[in-house]
Amino acid sequence: MKDLLFLGEGAGPAFYVVGALATRFAVTRVFGNERLDQRADVMRRLDSFPILVLSDYDRGQLSDDLQRRVIDLVQRGAGLLMIGGWSSFGGARGSWHGSPLAEILPVVISDQDDRTNTPLGTVLQVVEPDHPAVAAIVGREPCCVCGFNDVRPRHGAQTLIAGYELRVSGALPSGAHFVRRETPMLAVWRVGSGRVAALAPDVSPHWAGGIVDWGETRVRLPTGAEVSDVYPAFLGGLCGWLAAE
């Protein structure tokens, strides 16, 4: 197994996402309330991680100097993923707008609170089925999420997953229709020798919606969480591509 550095989340939400990643990687955790520079054990190994994942990790927990160090790691071949949440992208609990790290993400982050709720659900639809990062979900029935960060794609980035929001404007069933959001639900690009992805939805409850139950077969993750099989396959496959497996 390759090593993966996971930054963010509390114990509860990480029960799902870290568990999913642990099916494919040896995960080292830095909790959302910890500053990276206060974890001497991780700092000693920072250059050795082939992939870093930020999920609900407040910008204030990662100094500008450390962000530049992460950028250097990516340029030399490491993978980077930011996952949506209240402390991700332009979220209210620590916006990354204007940060050094924001400059290498394949999306533009708003200077306003970009959290977006879609209580009827937004369906995730693969739009680039030949890309290896989404190979695990091609041909599978899509899932829906209930919240995401409303980012915009950068010029040169590739949108792999689009979002179609369900709206109801009259009596069912004729009053139901879908609207494609401008938000790229999953965008990727390359930075130097590395690969970077932005996953706009949260993948942990409550914002996650049905993503943790994506698939028909129930599986138990290394953390003990019970989910459906496509959930860990999707996250593991995406991070596998980012880590150049």
Steps between C-alpha positions, in 0.01 A plus 500: 500500500614853426498759777235774501491810720147600598449850643168593659169377639406398850477143619137451391512608133842341454343167597374492141750675275816380676352152513439510125854615427645241738375225269777602258752713689692511826337815640676743735257741667524861607169599662313812400582671830875436466755722330725302272813673631415376851518137389874435509451135406323596178730791419799265501331287233325771299717466191436125480122507447399433137157653561345756736126536560339806662142459620342766721845624596502865602744718309628634831636156587745506209739795490580671171855365521369145537256555216793596280680186613197293397499677163864403455417138584225501237726654238747219568237229455270474803122493463263742673125478561272753669157367599202729558378608841438792731877554540588423138524725194297816589322351801408716798741331742826592337486606136792410276431793265820692432725237658816367336346153479193633319721593205571136412144373535314438171215722618450866585389563859253780572581775750151439644361208699452243224310231691201385296213285626281298264249324726337313212841374395756555227578197286866437418540416132829391340568712190848366414454122522840420348696671777667250737414706809132406463541147365344350815165674444460486123192298416372510857174663601586853619450625854380834635648742752325771700773761529818623335729800463404714201837527325571571133736316264831659408603537139686184409335283766299193407153444648447127553171509693214748457210560738133495405279655767145370542239775509123476538286780359158337497307185564697178473610329289478756218620785723839341566800590288878513518725803454871463433703704748793711388702346780741227389434224752840351423770693315860394440818624341877461521740730680862436410550126540205466740125454472240714678126448546214701648196302616230758573254287703562388854539125531409474870159542667294712506579680175601175334140403429491154346865473403594275793228257388610505136481149359301184556737300720548585866861501622667571833795738491819458708362767737186293558267723296244319287462647151427381148772378268522781243583760768845361590560391141446855373717672762769235479506513121518879492785508749672214323511710185624802695777287651595380149437137583 
